[in-house]
C-alpha positions as CSV (number, residue, x, y, z in Angstrom):
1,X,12.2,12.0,6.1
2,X,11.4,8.0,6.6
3,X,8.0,7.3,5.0
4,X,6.3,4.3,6.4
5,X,3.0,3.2,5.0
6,X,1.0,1.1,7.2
7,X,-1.9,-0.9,8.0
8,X,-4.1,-2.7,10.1
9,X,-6.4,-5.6,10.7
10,X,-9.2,-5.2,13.5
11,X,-12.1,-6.9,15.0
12,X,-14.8,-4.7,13.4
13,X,-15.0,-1.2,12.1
14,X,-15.5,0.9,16.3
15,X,-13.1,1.0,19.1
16,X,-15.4,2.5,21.4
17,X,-17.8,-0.4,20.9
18,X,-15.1,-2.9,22.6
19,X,-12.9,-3.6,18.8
20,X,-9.3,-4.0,18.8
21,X,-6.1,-4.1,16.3
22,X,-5.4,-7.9,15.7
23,X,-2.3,-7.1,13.2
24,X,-0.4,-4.6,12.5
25,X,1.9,-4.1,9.0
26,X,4.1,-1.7,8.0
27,X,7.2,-0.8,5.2
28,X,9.3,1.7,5.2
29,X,10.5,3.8,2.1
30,X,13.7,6.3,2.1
31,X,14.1,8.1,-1.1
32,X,11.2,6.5,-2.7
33,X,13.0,3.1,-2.5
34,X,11.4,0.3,-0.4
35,X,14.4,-0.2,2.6
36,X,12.9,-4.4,3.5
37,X,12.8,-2.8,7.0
38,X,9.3,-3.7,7.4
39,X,7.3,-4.2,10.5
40,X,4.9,-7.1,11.6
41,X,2.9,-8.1,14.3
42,X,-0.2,-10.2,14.9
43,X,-1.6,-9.1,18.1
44,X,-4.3,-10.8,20.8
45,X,-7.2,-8.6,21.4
46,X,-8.3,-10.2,24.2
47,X,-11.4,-10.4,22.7
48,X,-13.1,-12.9,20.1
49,X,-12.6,-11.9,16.6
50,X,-16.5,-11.9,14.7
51,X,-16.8,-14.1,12.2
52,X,-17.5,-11.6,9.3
53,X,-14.4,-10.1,10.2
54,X,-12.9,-13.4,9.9
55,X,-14.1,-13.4,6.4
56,X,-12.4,-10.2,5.5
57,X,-9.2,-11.0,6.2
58,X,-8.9,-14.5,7.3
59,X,-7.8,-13.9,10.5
60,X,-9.2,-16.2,13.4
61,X,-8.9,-16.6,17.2
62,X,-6.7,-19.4,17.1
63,X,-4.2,-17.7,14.9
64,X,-3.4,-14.7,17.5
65,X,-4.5,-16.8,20.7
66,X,-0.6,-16.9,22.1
67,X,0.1,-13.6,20.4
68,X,1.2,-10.6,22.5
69,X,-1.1,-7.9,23.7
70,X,-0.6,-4.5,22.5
71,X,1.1,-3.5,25.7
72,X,3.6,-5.7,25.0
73,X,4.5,-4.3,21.7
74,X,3.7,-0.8,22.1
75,X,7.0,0.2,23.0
76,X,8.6,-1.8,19.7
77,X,6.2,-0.3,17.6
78,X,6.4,3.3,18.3
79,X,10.0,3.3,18.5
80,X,9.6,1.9,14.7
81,X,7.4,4.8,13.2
82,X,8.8,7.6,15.6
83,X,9.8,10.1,13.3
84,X,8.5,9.6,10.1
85,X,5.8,10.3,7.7
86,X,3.1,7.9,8.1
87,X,0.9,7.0,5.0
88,X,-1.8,5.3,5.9
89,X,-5.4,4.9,3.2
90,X,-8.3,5.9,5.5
91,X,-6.2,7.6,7.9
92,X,-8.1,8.3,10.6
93,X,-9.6,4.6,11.1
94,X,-6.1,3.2,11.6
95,X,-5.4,6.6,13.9
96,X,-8.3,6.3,16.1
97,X,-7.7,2.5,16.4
98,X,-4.1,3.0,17.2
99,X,-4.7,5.6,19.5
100,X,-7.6,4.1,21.5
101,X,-5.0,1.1,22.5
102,X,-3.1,4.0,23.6
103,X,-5.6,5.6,25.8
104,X,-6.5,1.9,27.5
105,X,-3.0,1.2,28.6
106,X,-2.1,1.7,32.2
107,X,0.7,3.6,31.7
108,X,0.7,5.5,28.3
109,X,4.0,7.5,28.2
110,X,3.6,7.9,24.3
111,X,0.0,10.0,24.1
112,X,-0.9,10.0,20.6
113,X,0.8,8.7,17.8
114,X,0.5,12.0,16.0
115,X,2.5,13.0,18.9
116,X,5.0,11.4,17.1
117,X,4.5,11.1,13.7
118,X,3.1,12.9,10.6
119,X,0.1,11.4,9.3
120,X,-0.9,12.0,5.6
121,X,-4.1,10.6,4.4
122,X,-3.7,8.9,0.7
123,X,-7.5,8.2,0.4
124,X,-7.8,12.1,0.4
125,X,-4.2,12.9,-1.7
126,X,-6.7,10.1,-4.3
127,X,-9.4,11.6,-4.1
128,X,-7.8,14.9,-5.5
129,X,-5.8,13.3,-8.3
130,X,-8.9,11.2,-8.8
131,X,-11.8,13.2,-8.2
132,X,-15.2,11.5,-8.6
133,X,-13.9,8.1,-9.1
134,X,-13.5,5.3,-6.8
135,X,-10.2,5.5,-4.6
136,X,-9.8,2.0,-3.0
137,X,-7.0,0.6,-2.5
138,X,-7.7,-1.9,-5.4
139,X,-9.6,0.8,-7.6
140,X,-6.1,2.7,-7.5
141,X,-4.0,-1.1,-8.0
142,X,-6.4,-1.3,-11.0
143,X,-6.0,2.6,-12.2
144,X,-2.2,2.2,-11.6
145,X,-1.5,-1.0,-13.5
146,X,-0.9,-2.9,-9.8
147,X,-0.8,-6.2,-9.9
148,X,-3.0,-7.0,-6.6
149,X,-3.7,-10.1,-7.3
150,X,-2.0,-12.1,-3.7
151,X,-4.6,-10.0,-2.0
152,X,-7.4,-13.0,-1.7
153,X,-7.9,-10.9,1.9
154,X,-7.4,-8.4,3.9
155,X,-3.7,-8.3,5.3
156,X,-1.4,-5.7,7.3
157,X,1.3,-6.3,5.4
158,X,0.8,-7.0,2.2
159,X,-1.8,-3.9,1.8
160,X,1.1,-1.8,3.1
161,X,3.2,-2.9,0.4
162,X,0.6,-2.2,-2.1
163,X,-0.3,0.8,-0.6
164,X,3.6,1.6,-1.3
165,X,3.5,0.9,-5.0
166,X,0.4,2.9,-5.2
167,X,1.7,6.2,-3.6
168,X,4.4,5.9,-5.8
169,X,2.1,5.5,-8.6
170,X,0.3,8.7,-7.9
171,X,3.3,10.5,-7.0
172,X,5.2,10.0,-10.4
173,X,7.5,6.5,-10.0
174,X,8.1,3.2,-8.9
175,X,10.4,1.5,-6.8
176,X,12.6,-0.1,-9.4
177,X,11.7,-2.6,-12.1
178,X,12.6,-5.5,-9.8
179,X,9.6,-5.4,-7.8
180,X,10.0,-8.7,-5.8
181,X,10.0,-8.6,-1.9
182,X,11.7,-11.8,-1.3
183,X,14.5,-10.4,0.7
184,X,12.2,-8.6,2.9
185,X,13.1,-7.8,6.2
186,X,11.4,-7.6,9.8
187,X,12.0,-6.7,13.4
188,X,9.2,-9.1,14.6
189,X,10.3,-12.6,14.8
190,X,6.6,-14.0,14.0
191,X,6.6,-12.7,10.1
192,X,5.2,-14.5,8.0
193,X,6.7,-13.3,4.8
194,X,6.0,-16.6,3.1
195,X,2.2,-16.7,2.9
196,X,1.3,-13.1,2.7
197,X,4.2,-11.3,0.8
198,X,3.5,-11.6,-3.4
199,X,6.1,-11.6,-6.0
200,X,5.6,-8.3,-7.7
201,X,4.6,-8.2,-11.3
202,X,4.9,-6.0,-13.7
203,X,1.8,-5.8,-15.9
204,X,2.1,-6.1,-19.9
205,X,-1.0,-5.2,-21.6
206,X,-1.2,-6.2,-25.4
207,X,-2.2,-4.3,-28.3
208,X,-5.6,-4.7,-29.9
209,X,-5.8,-5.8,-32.9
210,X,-6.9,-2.2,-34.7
211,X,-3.8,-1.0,-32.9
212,X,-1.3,-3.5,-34.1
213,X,-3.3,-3.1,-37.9
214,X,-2.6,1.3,-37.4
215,X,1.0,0.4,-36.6
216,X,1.2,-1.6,-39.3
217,X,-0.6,1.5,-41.6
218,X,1.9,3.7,-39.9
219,X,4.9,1.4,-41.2
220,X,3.7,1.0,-44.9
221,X,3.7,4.7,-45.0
222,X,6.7,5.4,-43.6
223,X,8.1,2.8,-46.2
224,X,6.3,4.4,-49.0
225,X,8.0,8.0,-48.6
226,X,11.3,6.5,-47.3
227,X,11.6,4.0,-50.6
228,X,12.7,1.7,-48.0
229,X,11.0,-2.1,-46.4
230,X,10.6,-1.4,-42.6
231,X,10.3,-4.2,-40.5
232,X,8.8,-5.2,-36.8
């Protein structure tokens, strides 16, 4: 099955008090390998975008101003996740946001996205591998050994791409050791893969200094019954 992990940006934290989905992000993964078909879309909300929403992930009302309105990429959209496995962190946020701008267009011939997808939750698959510790998404990045460190805010994207690397993380691999996204992919002409996509590192931690003196313990007895200088 396709897995897709995805994300969105809103105008506040409740659709029924009048907020909207201002970006949409999304990556696919097929055999626990990242496929650079990714999907992208900022969206106007027809609404003004608060300012301390603004501050969460720097998106204003003159950035999706001559954007298209959901309706107008409903029908791309769904066509992209029909069918897969959707992983989403705090699942039913993005679901009940998703599905709201369902309900409010005037004619809604998908329903539901669950209608067409399978939703798993990786706050709560966290919260059982991790129980009693914090499970955000840059709690796990630091758990994992993610490097997180492009994500100055908020963003569709690029949380969906680190949302990737940390599902893999819990489930038991990585993508590859190349990590980099530069050849990344999108159906949405208005990607902006250039300011929000990071170069993937991969993390080297140093040894302390009482580790590197045991190793070096370790060594001079190893010498000492082998009658033989070991180097490092």
């Amino acid at each position: 099955m396709r897995q897709i992990f995805l994300d969105t940006e809103t105008t506040g934290f409740n659709p029924l008090e009048g907020d909207r989905i201002i970006e949409i992000g999304a990556v696919e993964l097929i055999k626990r390998k990242l496929t650079q078909k990714n999907y992208h879309q900022y969206i106007n909300p027809e609404r003004p975008i608060p300012a301390e929403a603004t501050e969460v992930h720097g998106i204003t009302d003159e950035r999706v101003a001559n954007e298209p309105k959901f309706a107008e990429i409903v029908d791309a959209f769904m066509e992209y996740v029909a069918g897969a496995e959707l992983i989403i962190h705090n699942a039913p946020f993005d679901v009940g946001f998703i599905n709201h701008e369902l309900s409010m267009l005037q004619h809604n011939r998908w329903g539901k996205i669950e209608d067409h997808c399978t939703i798993t939750d990786s706050l709560k698959l966290a919260q059982k591998q991790y129980p009693g510790q914090r499970n955000s998404l840059d709690a796990l990045c630091k758990r994992l050994y993610i490097d997180n460190t492009a994500r100055v805010f908020h963003g569709a994207l690029l949380d969906s791409e680190i949302l990737a690397d940390v599902y893999l993380g819990m489930t038991g691999g990585q993508v590859d050791l190349g990590l980099s996204l530069e050849s990344g992919q999108s159906n949405e002409p208005n990607i902006e893969l250039g300011q929000i996509q990071a170069q993937r590192k991969l993390i080297v931690l140093p040894a302390t200094d009482d580790e590197l003196a045991l190793h070096q313990k370790k060594l001079e007895e190893i010498s000492n019954k082998s009658g033989k200088e070991l180097h490092w």
